[in-house]
CSV table of C-alpha atoms in Angstrom, one decimal:
chain,number,residue,atom,x,y,z
P,27,MET,CA,-152.8,-146.7,-40.9
P,28,SER,CA,-151.5,-143.7,-39.0
P,29,GLN,CA,-148.7,-145.9,-37.6
P,30,LEU,CA,-147.7,-147.3,-41.2
P,31,GLN,CA,-147.5,-143.6,-42.2
P,32,ASP,CA,-145.2,-142.7,-39.4
P,33,TYR,CA,-143.0,-145.8,-40.3
P,34,TYR,CA,-143.0,-145.2,-44.0
P,35,ASP,CA,-140.8,-142.2,-45.4
P,36,PRO,CA,-141.7,-141.9,-49.2
P,37,THR,CA,-139.2,-139.3,-49.6
P,38,SER,CA,-136.1,-141.5,-48.5
P,39,TYR,CA,-137.5,-144.4,-50.3
P,40,GLU,CA,-138.1,-142.4,-53.6
P,41,LYS,CA,-134.6,-141.0,-53.4
P,42,ASP,CA,-132.7,-144.5,-53.0
P,43,HIS,CA,-134.9,-145.9,-55.6
P,44,ASP,CA,-134.0,-143.6,-58.2
P,45,LEU,CA,-130.2,-145.0,-58.0
P,46,LEU,CA,-131.4,-148.7,-58.6
P,47,LYS,CA,-131.4,-150.3,-61.9
P,48,ARG,CA,-132.5,-153.8,-63.0
P,49,GLY,CA,-130.2,-156.6,-61.9
P,50,ASP,CA,-129.1,-154.6,-58.5
P,51,ILE,CA,-129.2,-156.8,-55.4
P,52,VAL,CA,-130.8,-154.8,-52.7
P,53,GLY,CA,-131.6,-155.0,-49.1
P,54,VAL,CA,-135.0,-153.4,-47.8
P,55,GLU,CA,-136.7,-152.6,-44.6
P,56,GLY,CA,-140.2,-152.1,-44.3
P,57,TYR,CA,-143.6,-153.1,-42.7
P,58,VAL,CA,-145.0,-156.4,-43.6
P,59,GLY,CA,-148.7,-156.4,-44.6
P,60,ARG,CA,-151.4,-157.3,-47.2
P,61,THR,CA,-152.3,-154.9,-50.2
P,62,GLN,CA,-156.0,-153.9,-50.2
P,63,LEU,CA,-158.4,-154.9,-52.8
P,64,GLU,CA,-161.1,-152.8,-54.1
P,65,LYS,CA,-164.0,-155.4,-53.7
P,66,GLY,CA,-162.7,-156.9,-50.4
P,67,GLY,CA,-160.4,-159.7,-49.8
P,68,GLU,CA,-157.3,-160.3,-47.8
P,69,GLY,CA,-155.0,-158.9,-50.5
P,70,GLU,CA,-151.3,-160.1,-51.4
P,71,VAL,CA,-149.0,-160.2,-48.8
P,72,SER,CA,-146.3,-157.3,-49.3
P,73,VAL,CA,-143.6,-155.5,-47.8
P,74,PHE,CA,-144.2,-151.7,-47.4
P,75,VAL,CA,-140.6,-150.4,-48.0
P,76,SER,CA,-139.3,-147.6,-46.0
P,77,LYS,CA,-135.6,-148.0,-46.6
P,78,VAL,CA,-133.8,-149.4,-49.6
P,79,GLN,CA,-130.1,-150.1,-49.5
P,80,LEU,CA,-127.9,-151.2,-52.7
P,81,LEU,CA,-126.0,-154.3,-51.4
P,82,THR,CA,-124.4,-155.4,-54.8
P,83,PRO,CA,-124.6,-153.4,-58.0
P,84,CYS,CA,-125.0,-155.0,-61.5
P,85,LEU,CA,-122.5,-153.6,-63.7
P,86,HIS,CA,-124.0,-155.0,-67.0
P,87,MET,CA,-127.2,-154.6,-68.9
P,88,LEU,CA,-129.4,-157.6,-68.5
P,89,PRO,CA,-131.2,-159.1,-71.5
P,90,ALA,CA,-134.4,-157.6,-72.1
P,91,ASP,CA,-137.5,-159.8,-70.6
P,92,HIS,CA,-139.3,-159.5,-74.2
P,93,PHE,CA,-136.4,-161.1,-76.1
P,94,GLY,CA,-134.9,-163.2,-73.2
P,95,PHE,CA,-131.6,-165.1,-73.1
P,96,LYS,CA,-132.0,-167.8,-75.5
P,97,ASP,CA,-128.7,-168.4,-77.5
P,98,GLN,CA,-127.7,-172.1,-76.6
P,99,GLU,CA,-123.8,-171.5,-76.9
P,100,THR,CA,-124.0,-168.1,-74.9
P,101,ARG,CA,-126.3,-169.8,-72.3
P,102,TYR,CA,-123.4,-172.6,-71.7
P,103,ARG,CA,-120.6,-169.9,-71.7
P,104,LYS,CA,-122.2,-167.8,-69.3
P,105,ARG,CA,-124.2,-170.2,-67.2
P,106,TYR,CA,-124.4,-167.6,-64.3
P,107,LEU,CA,-126.3,-165.4,-66.8
P,108,ASP,CA,-128.6,-168.4,-67.7
P,109,LEU,CA,-129.4,-168.8,-64.1
P,110,ILE,CA,-130.2,-165.2,-63.7
P,111,MET,CA,-132.3,-165.0,-66.6
P,112,ASN,CA,-134.2,-168.4,-67.0
P,113,LYS,CA,-136.0,-170.2,-64.4
P,114,ASP,CA,-135.9,-173.7,-66.3
P,115,ALA,CA,-132.1,-173.7,-66.0
P,116,ARG,CA,-132.4,-173.3,-62.1
P,117,ASN,CA,-134.9,-176.0,-61.9
P,118,ARG,CA,-132.5,-178.2,-63.7
P,119,PHE,CA,-129.7,-177.7,-61.2
P,120,ILE,CA,-132.2,-178.2,-58.4
P,121,THR,CA,-133.5,-181.6,-60.0
P,122,ARG,CA,-130.0,-182.7,-60.4
P,123,SER,CA,-129.4,-182.1,-56.9
P,124,LYS,CA,-132.6,-184.4,-55.9
P,125,ILE,CA,-131.4,-187.1,-58.3
P,126,VAL,CA,-127.9,-187.4,-56.6
P,127,GLY,CA,-129.7,-187.1,-53.1
P,128,TYR,CA,-132.2,-189.8,-54.0
P,129,ILE,CA,-129.6,-192.2,-55.4
P,130,ARG,CA,-127.6,-191.6,-52.3
P,131,LYS,CA,-130.5,-192.5,-50.0
P,132,PHE,CA,-131.5,-195.3,-52.0
P,133,LEU,CA,-128.3,-197.0,-51.7
P,134,ASP,CA,-127.8,-196.0,-48.0
P,135,GLN,CA,-131.0,-197.4,-47.1
P,136,ARG,CA,-129.7,-200.7,-48.6
P,137,LYS,CA,-126.5,-200.8,-46.4
P,138,PHE,CA,-124.1,-199.6,-49.1
P,139,ILE,CA,-121.2,-197.5,-48.1
P,140,GLU,CA,-119.9,-194.6,-49.7
P,141,VAL,CA,-116.3,-194.4,-50.6
P,142,GLU,CA,-113.8,-192.4,-52.5
P,143,THR,CA,-111.3,-194.0,-55.1
P,144,PRO,CA,-108.3,-192.3,-56.7
P,145,MET,CA,-108.6,-189.9,-59.4
P,146,MET,CA,-105.2,-190.5,-61.1
P,147,ASN,CA,-104.0,-194.1,-62.3
P,148,PHE,CA,-101.1,-195.7,-63.8
P,149,ILE,CA,-103.5,-197.6,-66.2
P,150,ALA,CA,-106.6,-196.1,-67.4
P,151,GLY,CA,-109.1,-199.1,-66.8
P,152,GLY,CA,-112.7,-199.8,-66.0
P,153,ALA,CA,-114.4,-198.8,-69.3
P,154,THR,CA,-113.7,-198.5,-72.6
P,155,ALA,CA,-112.7,-195.1,-73.3
P,156,LYS,CA,-109.8,-192.5,-74.4
P,157,PRO,CA,-108.2,-191.0,-71.3
P,158,PHE,CA,-106.7,-187.7,-70.3
P,159,THR,CA,-103.0,-187.7,-69.7
P,160,THR,CA,-101.1,-185.8,-66.7
P,161,HIS,CA,-97.9,-185.7,-65.5
P,162,HIS,CA,-96.8,-186.3,-61.7
P,163,ASN,CA,-93.9,-184.1,-60.9
P,164,ASP,CA,-92.7,-185.7,-57.7
P,165,LEU,CA,-92.8,-189.3,-59.1
P,166,ASP,CA,-91.8,-187.9,-62.7
P,167,MET,CA,-94.1,-190.1,-64.5
P,168,ASP,CA,-97.2,-189.7,-66.7
P,169,MET,CA,-100.4,-190.8,-65.3
P,170,TYR,CA,-104.2,-190.8,-66.3
P,171,THR,CA,-107.3,-189.3,-65.0
P,172,ARG,CA,-109.6,-191.9,-64.3
P,173,ILE,CA,-112.5,-193.1,-66.9
P,174,ALA,CA,-114.3,-195.2,-64.2
P,175,PRO,CA,-113.8,-196.2,-60.7
P,176,GLU,CA,-114.8,-199.8,-61.2
P,177,LEU,CA,-111.5,-201.5,-60.8
P,178,PHE,CA,-110.9,-199.9,-57.5
P,179,LEU,CA,-114.5,-200.4,-56.2
P,180,LYS,CA,-114.3,-204.1,-57.1
P,181,GLN,CA,-110.9,-204.3,-55.3
P,182,LEU,CA,-112.9,-202.9,-52.1
P,183,VAL,CA,-115.4,-205.8,-52.5
P,184,ALA,CA,-112.3,-208.2,-52.8
P,185,GLY,CA,-111.3,-206.7,-49.3
P,186,GLY,CA,-114.4,-207.7,-47.8
P,187,LEU,CA,-116.8,-204.5,-48.1
P,188,ASP,CA,-119.9,-206.3,-49.6
P,189,ARG,CA,-121.7,-203.3,-50.7
P,190,VAL,CA,-119.8,-200.0,-52.1
P,191,TYR,CA,-120.9,-197.1,-54.1
P,192,GLU,CA,-119.1,-193.9,-55.2
P,193,ILE,CA,-120.6,-190.8,-56.8
P,194,GLY,CA,-118.1,-189.1,-58.5
P,195,ARG,CA,-116.2,-187.3,-61.5
P,196,GLN,CA,-115.0,-189.3,-64.7
P,197,PHE,CA,-112.9,-187.7,-67.3
P,198,ARG,CA,-112.9,-189.0,-71.0
P,199,ASN,CA,-110.9,-187.5,-73.7
P,200,GLU,CA,-113.6,-187.9,-76.5
P,201,GLY,CA,-116.2,-186.1,-78.5
P,202,ILE,CA,-118.3,-183.1,-77.0
P,203,ASP,CA,-121.7,-182.5,-78.0
P,204,MET,CA,-125.1,-181.7,-76.4
P,205,THR,CA,-125.0,-185.2,-74.4
P,206,HIS,CA,-121.4,-185.8,-73.9
P,207,ASN,CA,-119.1,-183.8,-71.8
P,208,PRO,CA,-115.3,-184.7,-71.2
P,209,GLU,CA,-115.8,-184.4,-67.7
P,210,PHE,CA,-119.0,-185.8,-66.1
P,211,THR,CA,-120.5,-187.3,-62.7
P,212,THR,CA,-121.4,-191.0,-62.4
P,213,CYS,CA,-122.6,-193.4,-59.8
P,214,GLU,CA,-121.3,-197.0,-59.7
P,215,PHE,CA,-122.2,-199.5,-57.2
P,216,TYR,CA,-121.2,-203.0,-56.6
P,217,GLN,CA,-123.0,-205.8,-54.4
P,218,ALA,CA,-121.6,-209.0,-53.3
P,219,TYR,CA,-123.6,-212.1,-53.8
P,220,ALA,CA,-126.1,-210.3,-56.4
P,221,ASP,CA,-126.1,-210.9,-60.3
P,222,PHE,CA,-127.4,-208.8,-63.3
P,223,TYR,CA,-130.8,-210.3,-62.9
P,224,ASP,CA,-130.9,-208.7,-59.6
P,225,LEU,CA,-129.5,-205.4,-60.8
P,226,MET,CA,-132.3,-205.2,-63.3
P,227,GLU,CA,-134.7,-205.3,-60.7
P,228,MET,CA,-133.0,-202.8,-58.5
P,229,THR,CA,-132.5,-200.4,-61.6
P,230,GLU,CA,-136.0,-200.6,-62.5
P,231,LEU,CA,-137.1,-199.8,-58.8
P,232,MET,CA,-134.4,-197.0,-58.4
P,233,PHE,CA,-135.2,-194.9,-61.4
P,234,SER,CA,-138.9,-195.4,-61.5
P,235,GLU,CA,-139.4,-194.5,-57.9
P,236,MET,CA,-136.9,-191.7,-58.2
P,237,VAL,CA,-138.9,-190.1,-61.0
P,238,LYS,CA,-142.2,-190.5,-59.0
P,239,GLU,CA,-140.9,-189.1,-56.0
P,240,ILE,CA,-139.1,-185.9,-57.8
P,241,THR,CA,-141.8,-185.2,-60.5
P,242,GLY,CA,-144.9,-186.7,-58.7
P,243,SER,CA,-145.5,-188.8,-61.7
P,244,TYR,CA,-144.3,-192.1,-63.4
P,245,ILE,CA,-144.7,-190.4,-66.9
P,246,ILE,CA,-142.7,-187.1,-67.6
P,247,LYS,CA,-142.5,-184.7,-70.6
P,248,TYR,CA,-138.9,-184.4,-72.1
P,249,HIS,CA,-137.7,-182.0,-74.7
P,250,PRO,CA,-134.6,-183.5,-76.6
P,251,ASP,CA,-133.6,-180.4,-78.5
P,252,PRO,CA,-133.3,-177.3,-76.5
P,253,ALA,CA,-133.2,-175.5,-79.8
P,254,ASP,CA,-136.7,-176.8,-80.6
P,255,PRO,CA,-138.9,-176.4,-77.6
P,256,ALA,CA,-142.0,-177.7,-79.8
P,257,LYS,CA,-140.3,-181.0,-80.0
P,258,GLU,CA,-141.6,-183.1,-77.0
P,259,LEU,CA,-141.4,-186.7,-75.9
P,260,GLU,CA,-143.4,-188.6,-73.4
P,261,LEU,CA,-141.5,-190.8,-71.2
P,262,ASN,CA,-143.1,-193.6,-69.1
P,263,PHE,CA,-140.9,-194.9,-66.2
P,264,PHE,CA,-143.5,-197.3,-64.9
P,265,ARG,CA,-142.5,-200.9,-64.2
P,266,PRO,CA,-141.7,-203.5,-65.8
P,267,TRP,CA,-139.6,-202.0,-68.6
P,268,LYS,CA,-139.4,-203.6,-72.1
P,269,ARG,CA,-136.5,-205.9,-72.5
P,270,ILE,CA,-134.6,-206.8,-75.7
P,271,ASN,CA,-132.1,-209.6,-76.3
P,272,MET,CA,-129.4,-207.9,-78.4
P,273,ILE,CA,-128.5,-210.7,-81.2
P,274,GLU,CA,-132.2,-211.8,-81.6
P,275,GLU,CA,-133.1,-208.3,-82.1
P,276,LEU,CA,-130.4,-207.7,-84.6
P,277,GLU,CA,-131.2,-210.8,-86.4
P,278,ASN,CA,-134.8,-209.5,-86.8
P,279,VAL,CA,-134.2,-206.0,-87.6
P,280,PHE,CA,-131.3,-206.8,-90.5
P,281,ASN,CA,-132.9,-210.3,-91.5
P,282,VAL,CA,-129.6,-212.1,-91.1
P,283,LYS,CA,-128.6,-215.1,-89.0
P,284,PHE,CA,-125.2,-214.6,-86.6
P,285,SER,CA,-122.9,-217.1,-85.7
P,286,ALA,CA,-123.2,-218.7,-82.3
P,287,GLY,CA,-121.9,-216.6,-79.5
P,288,ASP,CA,-118.6,-218.2,-79.1
P,289,GLN,CA,-117.9,-217.8,-83.0
P,290,LEU,CA,-118.6,-213.8,-82.7
P,291,HIS,CA,-115.0,-213.0,-82.4
P,292,THR,CA,-113.6,-214.8,-85.5
P,293,ALA,CA,-112.5,-213.4,-88.8
P,294,GLU,CA,-115.4,-215.3,-90.5
P,295,THR,CA,-117.8,-213.2,-88.3
P,296,GLY,CA,-115.7,-209.9,-89.0
P,297,GLU,CA,-116.4,-210.4,-92.9
P,298,PHE,CA,-120.1,-210.9,-92.2
P,299,LEU,CA,-120.4,-207.9,-90.2
P,300,LYS,CA,-118.8,-205.8,-92.8
P,301,ARG,CA,-121.3,-207.2,-95.1
P,302,VAL,CA,-124.2,-206.4,-93.0
P,303,LEU,CA,-122.9,-202.7,-92.5
P,304,ALA,CA,-122.5,-202.4,-96.4
P,305,ASP,CA,-125.9,-203.9,-97.3
P,306,ASN,CA,-127.4,-201.4,-95.0
P,307,ASN,CA,-125.5,-198.3,-95.9
P,308,MET,CA,-124.0,-198.0,-92.4
P,309,GLU,CA,-120.1,-196.9,-92.0
P,310,CYS,CA,-118.2,-197.9,-88.9
P,311,PRO,CA,-114.9,-195.7,-88.4
P,312,PRO,CA,-111.8,-197.8,-88.4
P,313,PRO,CA,-110.3,-199.9,-86.9
P,314,LEU,CA,-112.8,-202.5,-88.1
P,315,THR,CA,-112.7,-204.9,-85.0
P,316,ASN,CA,-115.7,-206.9,-84.6
P,317,ALA,CA,-116.6,-205.2,-81.2
P,318,ARG,CA,-116.9,-201.9,-82.9
P,319,MET,CA,-118.7,-203.2,-86.0
P,320,LEU,CA,-121.3,-204.7,-83.8
P,321,ASP,CA,-121.6,-201.8,-81.5
P,322,LYS,CA,-122.5,-199.8,-84.7
P,323,LEU,CA,-125.2,-202.2,-85.6
P,324,VAL,CA,-126.7,-202.0,-82.2
P,325,GLY,CA,-126.7,-198.2,-82.3
P,326,GLY,CA,-129.7,-198.8,-84.5
P,327,LEU,CA,-131.5,-200.6,-81.6
P,328,GLU,CA,-130.4,-197.7,-79.2
P,329,ASP,CA,-132.4,-195.4,-81.5
P,330,THR,CA,-135.7,-197.0,-81.0
P,331,CYS,CA,-135.6,-196.9,-77.3
P,332,ILE,CA,-137.8,-194.1,-76.1
P,333,ASN,CA,-139.2,-195.5,-73.0
P,334,PRO,CA,-137.0,-197.2,-70.6
P,335,THR,CA,-135.5,-200.3,-72.1
P,336,PHE,CA,-133.1,-203.0,-71.4
P,337,ILE,CA,-130.8,-204.3,-73.9
P,338,PHE,CA,-128.9,-207.5,-72.8
P,339,GLY,CA,-127.0,-210.5,-73.9
P,340,HIS,CA,-123.8,-208.7,-75.1
P,341,PRO,CA,-120.8,-210.7,-76.7
P,342,GLN,CA,-117.8,-211.0,-74.5
P,343,MET,CA,-115.7,-209.2,-76.7
P,344,MET,CA,-117.7,-206.2,-76.2
P,345,SER,CA,-117.5,-206.6,-72.4
P,346,PRO,CA,-114.2,-207.3,-70.8
P,347,LEU,CA,-115.2,-207.0,-67.3
P,348,ALA,CA,-118.5,-208.8,-67.5
P,349,LYS,CA,-119.0,-212.5,-66.5
P,350,TYR,CA,-119.7,-215.1,-69.2
P,351,SER,CA,-123.3,-216.2,-69.7
P,352,ARG,CA,-124.2,-219.3,-67.8
P,353,ASP,CA,-126.5,-220.2,-70.7
P,354,GLN,CA,-125.2,-219.0,-73.9
P,355,PRO,CA,-121.1,-219.5,-74.7
P,356,GLY,CA,-119.6,-216.4,-76.0
P,357,LEU,CA,-122.1,-214.1,-74.4
P,358,CYS,CA,-122.2,-212.3,-71.0
P,359,GLU,CA,-124.5,-211.2,-68.3
P,360,ARG,CA,-124.7,-207.7,-69.0
P,361,PHE,CA,-127.4,-205.2,-69.7
P,362,GLU,CA,-127.6,-201.3,-70.8
P,363,VAL,CA,-130.8,-199.2,-70.2
P,364,PHE,CA,-131.5,-196.7,-72.8
P,365,VAL,CA,-133.9,-193.9,-72.5
P,366,ALA,CA,-134.9,-191.4,-75.0
P,367,THR,CA,-132.3,-193.2,-77.3
P,368,LYS,CA,-129.4,-192.4,-74.6
P,369,GLU,CA,-127.6,-194.8,-72.4
P,370,ILE,CA,-128.5,-194.3,-68.7
P,371,CYS,CA,-127.1,-197.4,-67.0
P,372,ASN,CA,-124.4,-200.0,-67.7
P,373,ALA,CA,-124.3,-203.2,-65.5
P,374,TYR,CA,-123.3,-206.8,-65.4
P,375,THR,CA,-122.3,-209.8,-63.4
P,376,GLU,CA,-118.8,-209.0,-62.5
P,377,LEU,CA,-116.0,-211.3,-63.9
P,378,ASN,CA,-114.4,-212.7,-60.9
P,379,ASP,CA,-112.1,-215.5,-62.7
P,380,PRO,CA,-108.5,-214.0,-62.8
P,381,PHE,CA,-107.3,-216.2,-65.7
P,382,ASP,CA,-110.5,-215.1,-67.7
P,383,GLN,CA,-109.9,-211.6,-66.9
P,384,ARG,CA,-106.3,-211.7,-67.7
P,385,ALA,CA,-107.3,-213.2,-71.1
P,386,ARG,CA,-110.0,-210.5,-71.8
P,387,PHE,CA,-107.5,-207.5,-70.9
P,388,GLU,CA,-104.9,-209.6,-73.2
P,389,GLU,CA,-107.7,-209.4,-76.1
P,390,GLN,CA,-108.3,-205.7,-75.5
P,391,ALA,CA,-104.6,-205.0,-75.7
P,392,ARG,CA,-104.6,-206.7,-79.2
P,393,GLN,CA,-107.5,-204.6,-80.2
P,394,LYS,CA,-105.4,-201.6,-79.1
P,395,ASP,CA,-102.6,-202.7,-81.2
P,396,GLN,CA,-104.9,-202.7,-84.2
P,397,GLY,CA,-105.7,-199.0,-83.5
P,398,ASP,CA,-108.6,-199.1,-81.3
P,399,ASP,CA,-107.3,-196.2,-78.7
P,400,GLU,CA,-110.5,-196.6,-76.4
P,401,ALA,CA,-109.5,-200.6,-75.7
P,402,GLN,CA,-108.2,-201.3,-72.3
P,403,LEU,CA,-104.7,-202.5,-71.1
P,404,VAL,CA,-103.9,-205.7,-68.9
P,405,ASP,CA,-104.2,-204.3,-65.5
P,406,GLU,CA,-101.9,-206.4,-63.4
P,407,THR,CA,-102.8,-205.1,-59.9
P,408,PHE,CA,-106.6,-205.7,-60.3
P,409,CYS,CA,-105.6,-209.1,-61.8
P,410,ASN,CA,-103.6,-209.7,-58.5
P,411,ALA,CA,-106.6,-208.7,-56.4
P,412,LEU,CA,-108.8,-211.2,-58.1
P,413,GLU,CA,-106.6,-213.9,-57.3
P,414,TYR,CA,-107.2,-213.4,-53.5
P,415,GLY,CA,-111.1,-213.8,-54.4
P,416,LEU,CA,-113.8,-211.8,-55.4
P,417,PRO,CA,-117.1,-213.1,-54.7
P,418,PRO,CA,-119.9,-213.4,-56.9
P,419,THR,CA,-120.7,-209.7,-57.5
P,420,GLY,CA,-123.1,-207.5,-59.6
P,421,GLY,CA,-122.3,-204.1,-60.2
């Protein structure tokens, strides 16, 4: 104890300590030991400080611990302060990093290679979304920030890279709310000689084991509304997941009978969809294309998906890049996964027929002429790549 007393200078410590305030970043020198307990025991590992040095001062008053830093809008605008004050915010950033790391490891172990594709395009393709525009000064032309890397990745598969993926940013000039941001990160992967049945199994495995590795359980608690911490959902990622056939489930829910899959694009089906929406007091914003009206009805199914759920059997008119169903004309081999009513995955057997792909793009162009600014245009470069041969692919 005498050695510690020689090392410790309480006068110096107290003098420096008086200059410090809450939020300052400090460096300390001292003696590592354990605190003493009155009734025996080893005590807590501590630093007996002999010198304190101010490294960086905090020039603002931090929110009081009693009241906390809880206003949601301010937390988003001052994320650095949110991280200082709220441990749960730091944990979300850490969890996000673990998710990205797990996905990368999962795909690398299966012989996928990670690539980077262009962020600026002449045509915004690969998804149904509204793009941001920018201007290339040297070429003196307007370009689009990408809404998805899909068309570039499939060109790589056509070039002989059988398994590719990209984790990167997408930009969509659409609404913003608690679950939608104009710029966001996605992972897209494509595997030659696989179809959407293979991807269902792969998706279940990836997500369920990722949840288990990161949280220690297949069952997690989820709070969907930050403003209402008491609201809680229990999500079970244990396999197998529920699978819903889109058209069959819509018929059950709305007590109607849809036309055959190859008639879903007709004007008669359009009138039928308008009646179903009206009968159920549902409004679809214009333009009232068949694809948009059907998507509005499907939204009712999505709102019932709490535990991970596959919705499959999409019409071709809703899926311009998906391969047609081998069993049901007019439908395609596509699925979406919803958890807590939110989409987390969209996948399909890729359309590799260049003639069918060009016709699908032309139908999308017609929908754009009807006023749907999220519809895609004809991408001749991608169609030309398909003419060289895209193997059967799932992605």
